[in-house]
Short mmCIF file of C-alpha atoms and ligand atoms in Angstrom, two decimals:
data_model
loop_
_atom_site.label_atom_id
_atom_site.label_comp_id
_atom_site.label_asym_id
_atom_site.label_seq_id
_atom_site.Cartn_x
_atom_site.Cartn_y
_atom_site.Cartn_z
CA UNK G 1 22.29 9.20 59.51
CA UNK G 2 20.50 9.43 56.21
CA UNK G 3 17.32 7.35 56.35
CA UNK G 4 16.93 7.44 52.52
CA UNK G 5 18.47 4.39 50.93
CA UNK G 6 20.98 5.26 48.21
CA UNK G 7 19.64 4.34 44.76
CA UNK G 8 21.80 1.89 42.83
CA UNK G 9 23.39 3.54 39.78
CA UNK G 10 22.20 1.91 36.54
CA UNK G 11 24.95 -0.06 34.79
CA UNK G 12 26.35 1.63 31.67
CA UNK G 13 26.71 -1.74 29.92
CA UNK G 14 23.98 -2.44 27.40
CA UNK G 15 21.90 -5.42 28.39
CA UNK G 16 21.85 -8.01 25.64
CA UNK G 17 18.61 -9.82 24.97
CA UNK G 18 18.63 -13.55 25.60
CA UNK G 19 20.08 -15.48 22.66
CA UNK G 20 18.94 -19.00 22.01
CA UNK G 21 22.22 -20.10 20.43
CA UNK G 22 25.81 -18.97 20.13
CA UNK G 23 26.24 -16.57 17.24
CA UNK G 24 29.46 -14.70 16.50
CA UNK G 25 29.72 -14.00 12.76
CA UNK G 26 26.73 -12.89 10.72
CA UNK G 27 26.54 -11.84 7.09
CA UNK G 28 24.28 -9.96 4.71
CA UNK G 29 23.86 -9.87 0.92
CA UNK G 30 21.58 -7.99 -1.45
CA UNK G 31 20.33 -10.02 -4.43
CA UNK G 32 18.26 -9.41 -7.57
CA UNK G 33 17.38 -6.01 -9.06
CA UNK G 34 18.19 -3.12 -6.73
CA UNK G 35 15.66 -0.73 -5.23
CA UNK G 36 15.60 2.25 -2.86
CA UNK G 37 16.00 1.16 0.77
CA UNK G 38 18.63 -1.60 0.44
CA UNK G 39 21.25 0.51 2.19
CA UNK G 40 18.79 1.36 4.98
CA UNK G 41 18.34 -2.40 5.63
CA UNK G 42 22.11 -2.89 5.70
CA UNK G 43 22.46 -0.01 8.18
CA UNK G 44 19.67 -1.30 10.43
CA UNK G 45 21.07 -4.83 10.40
CA UNK G 46 24.69 -3.83 11.03
CA UNK G 47 23.76 -1.42 13.84
CA UNK G 48 21.49 -3.91 15.64
CA UNK G 49 24.00 -6.76 15.18
CA UNK G 50 26.91 -4.77 16.58
CA UNK G 51 25.17 -2.48 19.13
CA UNK G 52 22.75 -4.94 20.65
CA UNK G 53 24.32 -8.33 20.07
CA UNK G 54 28.04 -7.64 19.65
CA UNK G 55 28.38 -9.80 16.51
CA UNK G 56 30.95 -9.40 13.74
CA UNK G 57 29.15 -8.50 10.49
CA UNK G 58 30.34 -9.39 7.01
CA UNK G 59 28.90 -7.86 3.85
CA UNK G 60 28.79 -10.25 0.88
CA UNK G 61 29.43 -8.46 -2.40
CA UNK G 62 27.29 -8.74 -5.55
CA UNK G 63 24.62 -11.06 -4.21
CA UNK G 64 25.23 -14.82 -4.39
CA UNK G 65 28.18 -14.20 -6.67
CA UNK G 66 30.06 -12.96 -3.60
CA UNK G 67 29.41 -16.27 -1.83
CA UNK G 68 30.55 -18.20 -4.88
CA UNK G 69 33.71 -16.16 -5.37
CA UNK G 70 34.55 -15.26 -1.74
CA UNK G 71 33.90 -11.52 -1.93
CA UNK G 72 33.46 -10.40 1.67
CA UNK G 73 33.90 -7.11 3.49
CA UNK G 74 33.70 -6.59 7.24
CA UNK G 75 31.16 -3.93 8.17
CA UNK G 76 31.41 -1.84 11.33
CA UNK G 77 28.85 0.50 12.85
CA UNK G 78 30.77 3.44 11.38
CA UNK G 79 30.77 1.97 7.86
CA UNK G 80 26.99 2.29 7.62
CA UNK G 81 26.64 5.88 8.90
CA UNK G 82 24.16 7.95 6.89
CA UNK G 83 23.21 5.07 4.59
CA UNK G 84 19.46 5.38 5.21
CA UNK G 85 19.12 7.97 2.45
CA UNK G 86 21.46 6.45 -0.13
CA UNK G 87 19.93 4.66 -3.12
CA UNK G 88 21.38 1.46 -4.57
CA UNK G 89 23.34 -0.95 -2.39
CA UNK G 90 26.87 -0.50 -1.07
CA UNK G 91 27.29 -4.27 -1.42
CA UNK G 92 26.40 -4.47 -5.09
CA UNK G 93 23.84 -6.92 -6.46
CA UNK G 94 23.06 -9.07 -9.46
CA UNK G 95 19.92 -10.45 -11.05
CA UNK G 96 21.92 -12.85 -13.24
CA UNK G 97 23.90 -15.97 -12.33
CA UNK G 98 21.34 -17.90 -10.27
CA UNK G 99 23.46 -20.46 -8.32
CA UNK G 100 20.73 -23.08 -8.74
CA UNK G 101 21.04 -22.71 -12.51
CA UNK G 102 24.51 -21.27 -12.99
CA UNK G 103 25.87 -20.77 -16.51
CA UNK G 104 29.25 -22.42 -17.09
CA UNK G 105 31.16 -22.50 -20.38
CA UNK G 106 32.04 -26.10 -21.30
CA UNK G 107 33.70 -26.91 -24.61
CA UNK G 108 32.55 -23.64 -26.16
CA UNK G 109 28.91 -24.01 -25.10
CA UNK G 110 27.05 -22.79 -22.02
CA UNK G 111 25.74 -25.47 -19.66
CA UNK G 112 23.79 -24.85 -16.45
CA UNK G 113 24.81 -26.31 -13.09
CA UNK G 114 23.64 -26.13 -9.45
CA UNK G 115 26.65 -24.55 -7.69
CA UNK G 116 25.14 -24.24 -4.20
CA UNK G 117 27.58 -26.85 -2.81
CA UNK G 118 30.49 -24.46 -3.58
CA UNK G 119 28.56 -21.65 -1.88
CA UNK G 120 28.02 -23.77 1.22
CA UNK G 121 31.72 -24.66 1.32
CA UNK G 122 32.62 -20.95 1.25
CA UNK G 123 30.09 -20.07 3.98
CA UNK G 124 31.70 -22.74 6.20
CA UNK G 125 35.25 -21.68 5.30
CA UNK G 126 34.43 -18.07 6.30
CA UNK G 127 32.79 -19.42 9.51
CA UNK G 128 29.57 -17.49 8.89
CA UNK G 129 26.87 -18.50 11.37
CA UNK G 130 24.07 -16.92 9.34
CA UNK G 131 23.39 -15.44 5.90
CA UNK G 132 20.78 -12.68 5.68
CA UNK G 133 19.53 -12.38 2.10
CA UNK G 134 17.73 -9.20 1.07
CA UNK G 135 15.86 -9.75 -2.18
CA UNK G 136 12.75 -10.60 -4.15
CA UNK G 137 11.21 -13.94 -5.06
CA UNK G 138 14.27 -15.14 -7.05
CA UNK G 139 16.61 -14.42 -4.12
CA UNK G 140 14.18 -16.00 -1.64
CA UNK G 141 14.02 -19.22 -3.73
CA UNK G 142 17.81 -19.52 -3.63
CA UNK G 143 17.82 -18.67 0.10
CA UNK G 144 15.23 -21.37 0.80
CA UNK G 145 17.32 -23.92 -1.07
CA UNK G 146 20.34 -23.02 1.12
CA UNK G 147 18.09 -23.47 4.16
CA UNK G 148 17.11 -26.94 2.95
CA UNK G 149 20.83 -27.75 2.69
CA UNK G 150 21.36 -26.84 6.35
CA UNK G 151 22.49 -23.18 6.19
CA UNK G 152 21.10 -20.70 8.74
CA UNK G 153 19.33 -18.07 6.67
CA UNK G 154 17.01 -15.11 7.19
CA UNK G 155 15.13 -13.38 4.36
CA UNK G 156 14.29 -9.70 3.96
CA UNK G 157 11.72 -8.89 1.24
CA UNK G 158 12.57 -6.15 -1.27
CA UNK G 159 11.31 -5.24 -4.71
CA UNK G 160 9.70 -2.32 -6.43
CA UNK G 161 7.22 -4.83 -7.91
CA UNK G 162 5.58 -5.53 -4.50
CA UNK G 163 4.90 -9.07 -5.73
CA UNK G 164 6.31 -11.12 -2.86
CA UNK G 165 3.81 -13.17 -0.87
CA UNK G 166 3.20 -13.04 2.91
CA UNK G 167 4.30 -9.42 3.47
CA UNK G 168 1.71 -6.65 3.03
CA UNK G 169 4.33 -4.62 1.23
CA UNK G 170 7.98 -4.86 0.18
CA UNK G 171 10.31 -1.92 0.71
CA UNK G 172 11.26 -0.10 -2.51
CA UNK G 173 7.69 -0.23 -3.77
CA UNK G 174 6.59 3.03 -2.15
CA UNK G 175 9.56 4.87 -3.70
CA UNK G 176 8.77 3.44 -7.15
CA UNK G 177 5.11 4.49 -6.88
CA UNK G 178 6.18 7.99 -5.80
CA UNK G 179 8.48 8.19 -8.84
CA UNK G 180 5.72 7.04 -11.22
CA UNK G 181 3.19 9.45 -9.66
CA UNK G 182 5.63 12.33 -10.07
CA UNK G 183 6.07 11.37 -13.73
CA UNK G 184 2.29 11.33 -14.26
CA UNK G 185 1.97 14.78 -12.68
CA UNK G 186 4.52 16.09 -15.16
CA UNK G 187 3.01 14.33 -18.14
CA UNK G 188 -0.40 15.77 -17.27
CA UNK G 189 0.69 19.35 -17.85
CA UNK G 190 2.34 18.72 -21.21
CA UNK G 191 -0.50 16.42 -22.38
CA UNK G 192 -2.98 19.18 -21.57
CA UNK G 193 -0.99 21.90 -23.34
CA UNK G 194 -0.65 19.88 -26.55
CA UNK G 195 -4.02 18.07 -26.48
CA UNK G 196 -2.20 14.75 -26.62
CA UNK G 197 -2.55 11.26 -25.25
CA UNK G 198 0.49 10.49 -23.11
CA UNK G 199 1.26 6.84 -22.45
CA UNK G 200 3.55 6.07 -19.50
CA UNK G 201 5.13 2.61 -19.18
CA UNK G 202 6.12 1.48 -15.70
CA UNK G 203 7.83 -1.63 -14.33
CA UNK G 204 6.30 -4.35 -12.18
CA UNK G 205 6.95 -7.55 -14.18
CA UNK G 206 3.85 -9.75 -13.90
CA UNK G 207 2.11 -7.66 -11.25
CA UNK G 208 0.36 -4.33 -11.81
CA UNK G 209 0.80 -2.72 -8.39
CA UNK G 210 2.93 0.24 -9.52
CA UNK G 211 0.67 1.11 -12.46
CA UNK G 212 -2.49 0.75 -10.39
CA UNK G 213 -1.50 2.83 -7.38
CA UNK G 214 0.48 5.47 -9.29
CA UNK G 215 -2.40 5.60 -11.78
CA UNK G 216 -4.87 6.40 -9.02
CA UNK G 217 -2.55 8.88 -7.28
CA UNK G 218 -1.57 10.58 -10.54
CA UNK G 219 -5.08 10.79 -12.01
CA UNK G 220 -4.57 8.47 -15.02
CA UNK G 221 -7.57 7.99 -17.32
CA UNK G 222 -6.61 4.46 -18.35
CA UNK G 223 -4.68 1.92 -16.26
CA UNK G 224 -3.55 -1.34 -17.88
CA UNK G 225 -2.23 -4.12 -15.64
CA UNK G 226 -1.24 -7.77 -16.25
CA UNK G 227 -4.04 -9.06 -14.03
CA UNK G 228 -6.71 -7.64 -16.39
CA UNK G 229 -6.01 -8.47 -20.06
CA UNK G 230 -7.16 -5.34 -21.87
CA UNK G 231 -9.53 -4.76 -24.75
CA UNK G 232 -8.10 -2.13 -27.08
CA UNK G 233 -11.54 -1.07 -28.38
CA UNK G 234 -12.65 -0.34 -24.83
CA UNK G 235 -9.51 1.77 -24.24
CA UNK G 236 -9.93 3.76 -27.48
CA UNK G 237 -13.64 4.33 -26.91
CA UNK G 238 -12.91 5.63 -23.42
CA UNK G 239 -10.39 8.15 -24.78
CA UNK G 240 -12.72 9.11 -27.64
CA UNK G 241 -15.57 9.67 -25.15
CA UNK G 242 -13.33 12.03 -23.19
CA UNK G 243 -12.56 13.92 -26.39
CA UNK G 244 -16.29 14.26 -27.15
CA UNK G 245 -16.78 15.58 -23.62
CA UNK G 246 -14.25 18.33 -24.37
CA UNK G 247 -11.29 16.69 -22.64
CA UNK G 248 -8.76 16.85 -25.40
CA UNK G 249 -5.99 15.02 -23.57
CA UNK G 250 -5.73 11.69 -21.82
CA UNK G 251 -3.21 9.96 -19.60
CA UNK G 252 -2.63 6.22 -19.95
CA UNK G 253 -0.38 4.22 -17.59
CA UNK G 254 0.63 0.73 -18.65
CA UNK G 255 2.36 -1.88 -16.57
CA UNK G 256 5.15 -3.47 -18.63
CA UNK G 257 3.62 -6.95 -18.19
CA UNK G 258 0.07 -6.05 -19.32
CA UNK G 259 -1.22 -7.62 -22.54
CA UNK G 260 -4.30 -7.50 -24.77
CA UNK G 261 -7.06 -10.11 -24.52
CA UNK G 262 -5.98 -13.13 -26.55
CA UNK G 263 -2.55 -11.54 -27.14
CA UNK G 264 0.93 -11.74 -25.68
CA UNK G 265 3.21 -9.70 -23.45
CA UNK G 266 5.68 -7.42 -25.22
CA UNK G 267 9.37 -8.16 -24.69
CA UNK G 268 12.58 -6.32 -25.51
CA UNK G 269 14.22 -9.74 -25.17
CA UNK G 270 11.96 -12.81 -24.94
CA UNK G 271 12.52 -15.54 -22.33
CA UNK G 272 15.28 -17.97 -23.36
CA UNK G 273 14.59 -21.63 -24.19
CA UNK G 274 16.84 -22.57 -21.21
CA UNK G 275 14.47 -20.80 -18.79
CA UNK G 276 16.36 -17.50 -18.54
CA UNK G 277 13.76 -14.78 -17.89
CA UNK G 278 12.89 -12.34 -20.68
CA UNK G 279 13.06 -8.54 -20.46
CA UNK G 280 9.66 -6.91 -20.71
CA UNK G 281 9.32 -3.60 -22.51
CA UNK G 282 7.71 -1.86 -25.45
CA UNK G 283 4.03 -2.08 -24.55
CA UNK G 284 3.56 1.70 -24.31
CA UNK G 285 4.67 2.15 -27.93
CA UNK G 286 2.38 -0.63 -29.08
CA UNK G 287 -0.62 0.86 -27.24
CA UNK G 288 0.20 4.43 -28.26
CA UNK G 289 0.29 3.62 -32.00
CA UNK G 290 -3.06 1.88 -31.85
CA UNK G 291 -4.70 4.69 -29.86
CA UNK G 292 -3.41 7.23 -32.36
CA UNK G 293 -4.68 5.17 -35.32
CA UNK G 294 -8.08 4.56 -33.77
CA UNK G 295 -8.85 7.99 -32.20
CA UNK G 296 -6.92 10.30 -34.54
CA UNK G 297 -5.34 11.94 -31.50
CA UNK G 298 -1.65 12.71 -31.31
CA UNK G 299 0.11 10.36 -28.88
CA UNK G 300 3.48 10.33 -27.14
CA UNK G 301 5.24 7.76 -25.00
CA UNK G 302 7.37 7.94 -21.85
CA UNK G 303 9.12 4.88 -20.45
CA UNK G 304 10.12 5.36 -16.83
CA UNK G 305 12.49 2.37 -16.69
CA UNK G 306 15.20 2.25 -14.07
CA UNK G 307 14.39 5.72 -12.70
CA UNK G 308 11.90 3.77 -10.58
CA UNK G 309 14.72 1.79 -9.01
CA UNK G 310 17.20 4.59 -8.40
CA UNK G 311 17.74 7.39 -5.92
CA UNK G 312 16.69 8.19 -2.41
CA UNK G 313 14.06 6.04 -0.71
CA UNK G 314 10.86 7.71 0.50
CA UNK G 315 10.42 8.19 4.25
CA UNK G 316 8.07 5.18 4.30
CA UNK G 317 10.68 2.95 2.65
CA UNK G 318 13.49 4.19 4.90
CA UNK G 319 11.50 3.31 8.00
CA UNK G 320 10.27 -0.04 6.69
CA UNK G 321 13.74 -1.05 5.47
CA UNK G 322 15.33 -0.02 8.77
CA UNK G 323 12.74 -1.96 10.80
CA UNK G 324 13.28 -5.00 8.56
CA UNK G 325 17.07 -4.81 9.06
CA UNK G 326 16.79 -4.60 12.85
CA UNK G 327 14.22 -7.42 12.96
CA UNK G 328 16.49 -9.66 10.86
CA UNK G 329 19.09 -9.38 13.65
CA UNK G 330 16.43 -10.10 16.31
CA UNK G 331 15.32 -13.24 14.44
CA UNK G 332 18.92 -14.49 14.39
CA UNK G 333 19.17 -13.94 18.15
CA UNK G 334 15.98 -15.95 18.62
CA UNK G 335 17.31 -18.72 16.35
CA UNK G 336 14.37 -18.36 13.95
CA UNK G 337 16.18 -19.47 10.81
CA UNK G 338 14.39 -20.02 7.51
CA UNK G 339 12.13 -17.06 8.28
CA UNK G 340 11.54 -13.89 6.29
CA UNK G 341 10.69 -10.62 8.03
CA UNK G 342 7.43 -9.10 6.83
CA UNK G 343 4.97 -6.30 7.44
CA UNK G 344 1.49 -7.25 8.68
CA UNK G 345 -0.66 -4.19 9.20
CA UNK G 346 1.67 -1.89 11.14
CA UNK G 347 3.65 -4.67 12.83
CA UNK G 348 6.90 -6.28 11.73
CA UNK G 349 6.44 -10.05 11.91
CA UNK G 350 8.06 -13.09 10.30
CA UNK G 351 6.93 -16.02 8.21
CA UNK G 352 8.55 -19.07 6.63
CA UNK G 353 10.45 -18.16 3.47
CA UNK G 354 8.84 -21.15 1.80
CA UNK G 355 5.40 -19.60 2.35
CA UNK G 356 6.54 -16.30 0.79
CA UNK G 357 7.69 -17.98 -2.42
CA UNK G 358 4.62 -20.18 -2.94
CA UNK G 359 2.99 -17.71 -5.30
CA UNK G 360 3.33 -14.14 -6.52
CA UNK G 361 1.13 -11.53 -4.84
CA UNK G 362 -1.03 -10.32 -7.71
CA UNK G 363 -3.46 -7.41 -7.84
CA UNK G 364 -6.99 -8.73 -7.30
CA UNK G 365 -8.86 -7.74 -10.50
CA UNK G 366 -12.04 -7.36 -8.44
CA UNK G 367 -10.43 -6.05 -5.28
CA UNK G 368 -10.96 -2.72 -3.53
CA UNK G 369 -8.13 -0.82 -5.22
CA UNK G 370 -9.24 -1.71 -8.76
CA UNK G 371 -12.83 -0.87 -7.78
CA UNK G 372 -11.63 2.47 -6.42
CA UNK G 373 -10.01 3.29 -9.76
CA UNK G 374 -13.15 2.32 -11.66
CA UNK G 375 -15.32 4.37 -9.30
CA UNK G 376 -13.25 7.40 -10.34
CA UNK G 377 -14.10 6.75 -13.98
CA UNK G 378 -10.75 5.20 -14.86
CA UNK G 379 -10.82 2.55 -17.60
CA UNK G 380 -9.00 -0.65 -16.69
CA UNK G 381 -9.35 -1.74 -20.31
CA UNK G 382 -12.30 -4.05 -19.64
CA UNK G 383 -15.94 -3.55 -20.59
CA UNK G 384 -18.19 -1.87 -17.92
O1 F6P U 401 11.95 -6.91 -10.49
C1 F6P U 401 12.31 -5.58 -10.55
C2 F6P U 401 12.37 -5.10 -11.98
O2 F6P U 401 12.69 -3.72 -11.95
C3 F6P U 401 11.12 -5.34 -12.80
O3 F6P U 401 10.08 -4.45 -12.50
C4 F6P U 401 11.68 -5.23 -14.20
O4 F6P U 401 10.91 -5.97 -15.11
C5 F6P U 401 13.05 -5.85 -14.05
O5 F6P U 401 13.39 -5.76 -12.68
C6 F6P U 401 14.13 -5.16 -14.88
O6 F6P U 401 15.31 -5.84 -14.67
P1 F6P U 401 16.73 -5.34 -15.24
O7 F6P U 401 17.37 -4.51 -14.18
O8 F6P U 401 17.47 -6.60 -15.48
O9 F6P U 401 16.48 -4.55 -16.49
#
C-alpha cells in the first residue's frame, strides 16, 4: 500500500475572478486624435475580456460616430494578435462630430444638437453591457455624460499631449517625446554644420509637456511652452550670447500653443464662433523670422506635426497601454463603472472620470522639470 496520498491534479479550466454583476457583451471605442498604443489597449482589453472573463467583445468603429451609426465589429482573441506594435487604431477614430454638440444640416445651415439619446438607444439595441472609451479629455467628457445618462462606461486615458488630469501619464506621450527628441538630434547636426538657428515646432495643444521633455532630452537651447508666455527679447539675447561665446548654432523647440507675453496663440485655423476648436500651428515660423531679424543669424524651421502621432509605440507605451486595457476589463468585472484607469507611480489604479476632466494637467512653470531645464542653461523665454 502506498502511504503517500495522491496529489489532486490541478483543473485545466481557468478560474474566473469573482464578478460583481452579470456581464456578457462588452465594447470598446477609440475617440479623438490617434496616438501610438491604441491598438495595444484594444489587444489587452480583448484578451483579458475573452481569456479571463469569457465575454463577447465588440469594437465600435470611428469613435462615437460608430455608436451613432451602428458600426460594430465583433473582436476575437485572434483578431488582436500582434497589435501591440501597430500604430494607429484598427477601429478608426475621429476628433470631429462631438455627440454633445453634433453638427446637423437644417434648411441649408448647420445647427448643433445633443445626439446622445440616439447613441444610448443604439447601445441598448446592440445589448452592450459596457462601453470602454479610450481617449483624451474630449472623449472623457462625452463618456462622463453617457455615464450620467445611465450607461456603464470605463475610460482609458490616451493622448500625446499628456494633459489629462488624475493619471501621472497618458499612453502615446512617451512615443511622441521620443519622436521629438529624435528630430532634435537630427536638427542638431545640420544646425551645427550650417551655423544656423533651427526652430522645431511640436504638438501639445495648451500644454507644453512634449516641448519641455524632448527639449531637455534633445539638448535644446530655448524651450517655449504655453505655461510660460515668452519674451522675444530674452530669447534673442540668449541666442546672441551663445554666438558671442563661439556657439554659432542654436536649437529652439516651441510648443504649438506657446505665445508671447501680451500676445496671442498662432492658429492655422482659429476657433469657430460656435465653439469648434481651432487648429494651432505656425508659431515656429513666427519665432524664426523674429530671431533672424534680431540676431542676424540664418534660421530654418521644422514642423514635426502628425509624425508625433504615427508609427510604432515605444516599449513604455506598449506596456502602459496593455496594462490599461487589461485593467479596464478588471474594472468591468468589479462593477466599477464611471471610472478611468490611470497610472499612479508604478501602479495602475482608477479614478472617477469626472475628476480626470476637471482641469487640464499643465506643466508647472516653477516645477522641478522646468527648473531642471533652466539649471542646464536653457532659456524658457523668461527673464532670469
Ligand atoms: O490632441 C492631440 C493633438 O495631436 C494636438 O497635439 C494637436 O494640436 C491636435 O491633436 C491636432 O489635431 P488634428 O489631428 O485634428 O490636426
